[in-house]
Tab-separated table of C-alpha atoms in Angstrom:
chain	number	residue	atom	x	y	z
A	28	MET	CA	50.045	125.105	123.805
A	29	THR	CA	51.444	121.784	125.033
A	30	MET	CA	49.907	120.007	128.000
A	31	LYS	CA	52.261	118.198	130.338
A	32	THR	CA	51.743	114.437	130.133
A	33	HIS	CA	51.511	112.574	133.420
A	34	ALA	CA	53.695	109.539	134.018
A	35	LEU	CA	52.052	106.239	133.173
A	36	LEU	CA	54.178	104.197	135.621
A	37	HIS	CA	54.873	105.051	139.255
A	38	ARG	CA	57.450	103.341	141.444
A	39	VAL	CA	55.769	101.897	144.528
A	40	ALA	CA	58.638	99.831	145.914
A	41	GLU	CA	62.307	100.214	145.195
A	42	LYS	CA	65.548	98.702	146.300
A	43	THR	CA	67.923	101.410	147.395
A	44	GLY	CA	71.369	102.038	146.079
A	45	ARG	CA	70.820	102.150	142.306
A	46	ALA	CA	72.632	104.974	140.566
A	47	THR	CA	70.740	107.687	138.727
A	48	VAL	CA	71.068	107.615	134.922
A	49	PRO	CA	70.622	110.979	133.172
A	50	PHE	CA	69.025	111.052	129.709
A	51	THR	CA	66.892	113.417	127.659
A	52	LEU	CA	63.285	112.873	126.688
A	53	ASP	CA	61.845	115.044	123.935
A	54	GLY	CA	64.727	117.455	124.499
A	55	GLU	CA	64.123	117.796	128.243
A	56	PRO	CA	66.424	116.461	130.996
A	57	ALA	CA	65.184	113.292	132.675
A	58	SER	CA	66.579	110.569	134.901
A	59	ALA	CA	66.071	106.880	135.478
A	60	LEU	CA	67.709	104.276	137.680
A	61	ALA	CA	70.548	102.006	136.620
A	62	GLY	CA	69.090	98.737	135.353
A	63	ASP	CA	65.839	100.312	134.108
A	64	THR	CA	64.737	99.449	130.614
A	65	VAL	CA	64.062	102.327	128.250
A	66	LEU	CA	60.360	101.450	128.636
A	67	THR	CA	60.491	101.964	132.408
A	68	ALA	CA	62.676	105.058	132.109
A	69	VAL	CA	60.271	106.749	129.696
A	70	LEU	CA	56.969	105.701	131.249
A	71	THR	CA	58.030	106.898	134.717
A	72	GLN	CA	58.430	110.327	133.075
A	73	CYS	CA	55.422	110.537	130.729
A	74	GLY	CA	52.399	108.689	129.407
A	75	GLN	CA	53.602	107.323	126.061
A	76	LEU	CA	56.568	105.839	124.230
A	77	ARG	CA	55.579	106.985	120.769
A	78	ARG	CA	52.679	107.696	118.434
A	79	ASN	CA	51.257	105.006	116.201
A	80	GLU	CA	52.470	105.580	112.663
A	81	PHE	CA	49.033	104.844	111.193
A	82	SER	CA	46.522	106.358	113.619
A	83	GLY	CA	48.695	108.927	115.421
A	84	LEU	CA	47.412	107.646	118.760
A	85	PRO	CA	49.795	107.289	121.723
A	86	ARG	CA	51.364	103.866	122.354
A	87	ALA	CA	53.050	102.587	125.509
A	88	GLY	CA	54.050	98.999	124.780
A	89	PHE	CA	51.815	95.967	125.045
A	90	CYS	CA	53.412	92.602	125.837
A	91	MET	CA	56.417	93.984	127.769
A	92	MET	CA	58.646	91.087	126.625
A	93	GLY	CA	59.720	91.925	123.075
A	94	ALA	CA	57.169	89.911	121.102
A	95	CYS	CA	54.575	92.442	119.970
A	96	GLN	CA	56.620	95.171	118.226
A	97	ASP	CA	54.624	97.882	120.036
A	98	CYS	CA	57.418	99.395	122.127
A	99	TRP	CA	59.705	100.852	119.459
A	100	ILE	CA	61.022	104.327	120.317
A	101	SER	CA	63.386	106.611	118.426
A	102	THR	CA	66.511	108.416	119.487
A	103	ASP	CA	66.967	112.022	118.444
A	104	GLU	CA	69.336	110.716	115.740
A	105	GLY	CA	66.612	108.508	114.244
A	106	GLU	CA	67.812	105.142	115.589
A	107	ARG	CA	64.946	102.839	116.627
A	108	LEU	CA	65.166	100.908	119.895
A	109	ARG	CA	62.931	98.254	121.379
A	110	ALA	CA	62.137	99.941	124.689
A	111	CYS	CA	61.145	96.830	126.623
A	112	SER	CA	64.459	95.050	126.075
A	113	THR	CA	66.973	97.922	125.830
A	114	PHE	CA	68.503	99.241	129.029
A	115	ILE	CA	68.703	102.981	129.566
A	116	ALA	CA	72.201	104.406	129.225
A	117	PRO	CA	73.630	107.738	130.332
A	118	GLY	CA	73.153	110.447	127.738
A	119	MET	CA	70.492	108.668	125.669
A	120	ALA	CA	68.325	111.189	123.824
A	121	LEU	CA	64.857	109.721	123.238
A	122	VAL	CA	61.904	111.088	121.266
A	123	THR	CA	58.283	110.111	121.930
A	124	GLY	CA	56.679	112.223	119.223
A	125	LYS	CA	54.089	113.411	121.739
A	126	ASP	CA	53.922	116.818	120.085
A	127	GLY	CA	53.814	115.438	116.570
A	128	ALA	CA	57.614	115.408	116.329
């Protein structure tokens, strides 16, 4: 049985007028706002970007500016993206590996 993961980030203030960007996360429909990074798009939906390849523990980025290598995420086609510096795009299909995938 899979437990639903709670979002790690919550929007507390937002400028209005940004378009919604549809994408999929672990095969499920999700949405972000135009101009969001992949990091923001994912972490407003769930609590992790990926699992550490050595320990299997959840990771969610660290430095948030592209220096630490901790925010890599995969697409469903196996492409790796740096989540903190890649902007979300319509139709992106992202995989966190939260269920061991």
